């Protein structure tokens, strides 16, 4: 159904990036369960899709969803709420492209900062964020459940 293709380079002609659409949700919900121990439910995605405060991005190959990102407009900044790439398609630059586009749009909108929370054991994600200049600004003790874990709070200035 998704992410079942062989290696697809990030610059492949069939690749495209755009907003999340209602018809993506079947694949997104499957991906979300694959990528997170506490996945967001379909109803959360449905609600966020119609919110003007949410900015969404999906990386597709044809009609297959390979990755997605959701960002929340909050005052003068954005909060990256969710970023995920299908396990079979990681380390090919998709996460980088999603984050790069989200930060570009946020900067274009005049946002001053980007924030996010990340499990302290998610070293791959932390490396990705650090490569964009995010820095740790705090810790939220016991923020996550299943399994319980602290969150690192990270921030980057924009503009
Ligand atoms: C985090 C995630 C989105 C990264 O997606 P990705 O497409 O594999 O990332 P990219 O290929 O664009 O990686 C860009 C850079 O990030 C860093 N990085 C990404 N994954 C990494 C890993 N597992 N280990 C170390 N560094 C990593 C590297 O610096 C990498 O550059 P390089 O490949 O040239 O070394 C993906 O691993 C994922 O979906 N993880 C599960 C969900 C998750 O934890 N999301 C974050 C929630 S806060």
Short mmCIF file of C-alpha atoms and ligand atoms in Angstrom, two decimals:
data_model
loop_
_atom_site.label_atom_id
_atom_site.label_comp_id
_atom_site.label_asym_id
_atom_site.label_seq_id
_atom_site.Cartn_x
_atom_site.Cartn_y
_atom_site.Cartn_z
CA UNK A 1 0.00 0.00 0.00
CA UNK A 2 2.76 2.44 0.82
CA UNK A 3 6.49 2.72 0.88
CA UNK A 4 6.77 -0.66 -0.79
CA UNK A 5 8.92 0.54 -3.65
CA UNK A 6 12.61 -0.12 -4.11
CA UNK A 7 15.08 2.69 -3.47
CA UNK A 8 13.78 5.98 -4.80
CA UNK A 9 16.27 8.86 -4.86
CA UNK A 10 14.94 12.13 -3.44
CA UNK A 11 15.48 13.86 -6.80
CA UNK A 12 13.62 11.16 -8.78
CA UNK A 13 11.23 12.74 -11.33
CA UNK A 14 8.24 10.98 -9.72
CA UNK A 15 8.88 12.72 -6.40
CA UNK A 16 6.71 15.67 -5.41
CA UNK A 17 6.00 17.65 -2.26
CA UNK A 18 2.74 19.35 -1.36
CA UNK A 19 0.15 19.84 1.36
CA UNK A 20 -1.46 16.85 3.08
CA UNK A 21 -4.78 15.93 1.44
CA UNK A 22 -7.73 14.01 2.87
CA UNK A 23 -6.99 11.19 0.42
CA UNK A 24 -3.49 10.82 1.96
CA UNK A 25 -4.89 9.90 5.37
CA UNK A 26 -5.17 6.12 4.84
CA UNK A 27 -1.45 5.99 4.12
CA UNK A 28 -0.52 8.59 6.76
CA UNK A 29 -2.29 6.66 9.52
CA UNK A 30 -0.40 3.47 8.56
CA UNK A 31 2.92 5.36 8.43
CA UNK A 32 2.23 7.08 11.73
CA UNK A 33 1.77 3.69 13.44
CA UNK A 34 4.99 2.43 11.86
CA UNK A 35 6.99 5.45 12.98
CA UNK A 36 5.70 6.27 16.50
CA UNK A 37 4.94 4.29 19.65
CA UNK A 38 2.20 6.83 20.46
CA UNK A 39 0.71 7.45 17.03
CA UNK A 40 -1.71 10.29 16.36
CA UNK A 41 -5.17 9.00 15.50
CA UNK A 42 -6.94 9.56 12.20
CA UNK A 43 -9.33 11.98 13.92
CA UNK A 44 -6.41 14.14 15.09
CA UNK A 45 -5.11 14.31 11.51
CA UNK A 46 -8.61 15.10 10.23
CA UNK A 47 -8.95 17.94 12.73
CA UNK A 48 -5.53 19.39 12.03
CA UNK A 49 -6.07 19.27 8.27
CA UNK A 50 -8.86 21.84 8.49
CA UNK A 51 -7.11 24.12 10.96
CA UNK A 52 -5.67 27.37 9.54
CA UNK A 53 -3.06 27.15 12.29
CA UNK A 54 -1.57 23.97 10.84
CA UNK A 55 0.87 23.77 7.98
CA UNK A 56 1.29 20.33 6.39
CA UNK A 57 3.74 18.84 3.91
CA UNK A 58 3.77 15.43 2.25
CA UNK A 59 6.58 13.92 0.21
CA UNK A 60 5.12 11.63 -2.43
CA UNK A 61 6.42 9.31 -5.09
CA UNK A 62 3.52 9.12 -7.52
CA UNK A 63 0.57 8.58 -5.19
CA UNK A 64 2.66 6.88 -2.48
CA UNK A 65 3.28 8.86 0.68
CA UNK A 66 6.93 8.53 1.72
CA UNK A 67 7.01 11.14 4.49
CA UNK A 68 5.14 14.01 6.07
CA UNK A 69 5.48 16.95 8.40
CA UNK A 70 2.97 18.99 10.38
CA UNK A 71 3.77 22.41 11.83
CA UNK A 72 1.62 24.59 14.06
CA UNK A 73 1.59 28.36 13.71
CA UNK A 74 1.95 29.73 17.22
CA UNK A 75 2.28 33.47 17.65
CA UNK A 76 5.50 34.61 16.05
CA UNK A 77 6.82 31.09 15.67
CA UNK A 78 6.06 27.59 14.50
CA UNK A 79 6.07 24.34 16.41
CA UNK A 80 7.07 21.27 14.42
CA UNK A 81 4.51 18.77 15.67
CA UNK A 82 5.32 15.73 13.64
CA UNK A 83 7.86 14.60 11.06
CA UNK A 84 8.12 11.05 9.79
CA UNK A 85 9.63 9.17 6.88
CA UNK A 86 8.73 5.60 5.88
CA UNK A 87 11.38 3.28 7.33
CA UNK A 88 12.33 1.90 3.91
CA UNK A 89 13.00 5.41 2.60
CA UNK A 90 15.11 6.91 5.38
CA UNK A 91 18.58 8.41 5.02
CA UNK A 92 17.87 9.62 1.49
CA UNK A 93 17.21 13.24 2.32
CA UNK A 94 13.40 13.18 2.61
CA UNK A 95 13.37 14.35 6.23
CA UNK A 96 15.83 17.08 5.29
CA UNK A 97 13.63 18.23 2.41
CA UNK A 98 10.49 18.29 4.56
CA UNK A 99 12.18 20.33 7.30
CA UNK A 100 13.87 22.61 4.80
CA UNK A 101 10.54 23.45 3.11
CA UNK A 102 8.73 23.93 6.45
CA UNK A 103 11.41 26.38 7.62
CA UNK A 104 11.37 28.17 4.26
CA UNK A 105 7.61 28.69 4.47
CA UNK A 106 7.80 29.77 8.11
CA UNK A 107 10.50 32.30 7.24
CA UNK A 108 8.46 33.54 4.28
CA UNK A 109 5.49 34.02 6.63
CA UNK A 110 7.70 36.15 8.85
CA UNK A 111 7.91 33.67 11.74
CA UNK A 112 10.77 34.39 14.08
CA UNK A 113 11.46 30.94 15.53
CA UNK A 114 10.84 27.22 15.17
CA UNK A 115 10.42 24.94 18.16
CA UNK A 116 9.96 21.21 18.65
CA UNK A 117 10.03 18.44 21.23
CA UNK A 118 11.85 15.17 20.66
CA UNK A 119 12.36 11.97 22.65
CA UNK A 120 15.86 12.08 24.08
CA UNK A 121 16.52 8.60 22.62
CA UNK A 122 15.63 9.72 19.05
CA UNK A 123 19.23 10.36 18.11
CA UNK A 124 18.57 10.27 14.36
CA UNK A 125 15.89 12.96 14.62
CA UNK A 126 18.09 15.02 16.97
CA UNK A 127 20.95 14.85 14.42
CA UNK A 128 18.55 16.02 11.72
CA UNK A 129 17.38 18.96 13.85
CA UNK A 130 20.93 19.91 14.84
CA UNK A 131 21.92 19.91 11.18
CA UNK A 132 19.38 22.75 10.74
CA UNK A 133 20.78 24.68 13.68
CA UNK A 134 18.18 23.69 16.29
CA UNK A 135 19.62 23.89 19.79
CA UNK A 136 18.42 22.32 23.00
CA UNK A 137 16.76 24.94 25.21
CA UNK A 138 15.20 22.73 27.87
CA UNK A 139 13.91 19.36 28.98
CA UNK A 140 10.34 18.34 29.72
CA UNK A 141 10.52 15.59 32.31
CA UNK A 142 8.27 12.58 31.63
CA UNK A 143 6.69 14.29 28.62
CA UNK A 144 6.23 11.08 26.65
CA UNK A 145 4.51 7.82 27.53
CA UNK A 146 4.67 4.29 26.02
CA UNK A 147 7.52 4.18 26.86
CA UNK A 148 7.89 7.01 29.38
CA UNK A 149 10.67 9.36 28.40
CA UNK A 150 11.82 12.95 28.78
CA UNK A 151 11.49 15.36 25.87
CA UNK A 152 14.31 17.59 24.70
CA UNK A 153 12.95 21.03 23.80
CA UNK A 154 14.74 22.49 20.81
CA UNK A 155 14.59 25.89 19.18
CA UNK A 156 15.97 27.68 16.15
CA UNK A 157 15.83 31.36 15.25
CA UNK A 158 14.48 32.15 11.80
CA UNK A 159 15.04 35.08 9.52
C1 LIG B 1 13.83 11.46 11.89
C2 LIG B 1 13.42 11.11 10.46
C3 LIG B 1 12.19 11.92 10.05
C4 LIG B 1 14.59 11.43 9.50
O1 LIG B 1 14.16 11.23 8.16
P1 LIG B 1 15.19 10.85 7.00
O2 LIG B 1 14.50 11.03 5.70
O3 LIG B 1 15.80 9.54 7.26
O4 LIG B 1 16.30 11.99 7.20
P2 LIG B 1 17.38 12.46 6.10
O5 LIG B 1 17.75 11.34 5.21
O6 LIG B 1 16.86 13.68 5.45
O7 LIG B 1 18.61 12.82 7.03
C5 LIG B 1 19.17 14.13 7.04
C6 LIG B 1 20.25 14.15 8.10
O8 LIG B 1 19.70 13.92 9.41
C7 LIG B 1 20.59 13.13 10.19
N1 LIG B 1 19.99 11.80 10.44
C8 LIG B 1 18.80 11.35 10.00
N2 LIG B 1 18.57 10.10 10.48
C9 LIG B 1 19.65 9.78 11.22
C10 LIG B 1 19.99 8.63 11.96
N3 LIG B 1 19.18 7.56 12.06
N4 LIG B 1 21.17 8.62 12.63
C11 LIG B 1 22.00 9.67 12.56
N5 LIG B 1 21.73 10.81 11.85
C12 LIG B 1 20.56 10.85 11.19
C13 LIG B 1 21.85 12.97 9.35
O9 LIG B 1 22.66 14.09 9.63
C14 LIG B 1 21.28 13.05 7.95
O10 LIG B 1 22.22 13.42 6.99
P3 LIG B 1 23.13 12.27 6.29
O11 LIG B 1 22.21 11.16 5.88
O12 LIG B 1 23.76 13.01 5.14
O13 LIG B 1 24.09 11.82 7.34
C15 LIG B 1 13.13 9.58 10.34
O14 LIG B 1 14.22 8.84 10.85
C16 LIG B 1 11.87 9.13 11.07
O15 LIG B 1 10.77 9.17 10.52
N6 LIG B 1 12.02 8.65 12.33
C17 LIG B 1 10.88 8.13 13.10
C18 LIG B 1 9.94 9.22 13.51
C19 LIG B 1 10.61 10.24 14.39
O16 LIG B 1 11.37 9.92 15.32
N7 LIG B 1 10.31 11.52 14.11
C20 LIG B 1 10.81 12.61 14.89
C21 LIG B 1 9.81 12.90 15.96
S1 LIG B 1 10.29 14.27 16.97
#
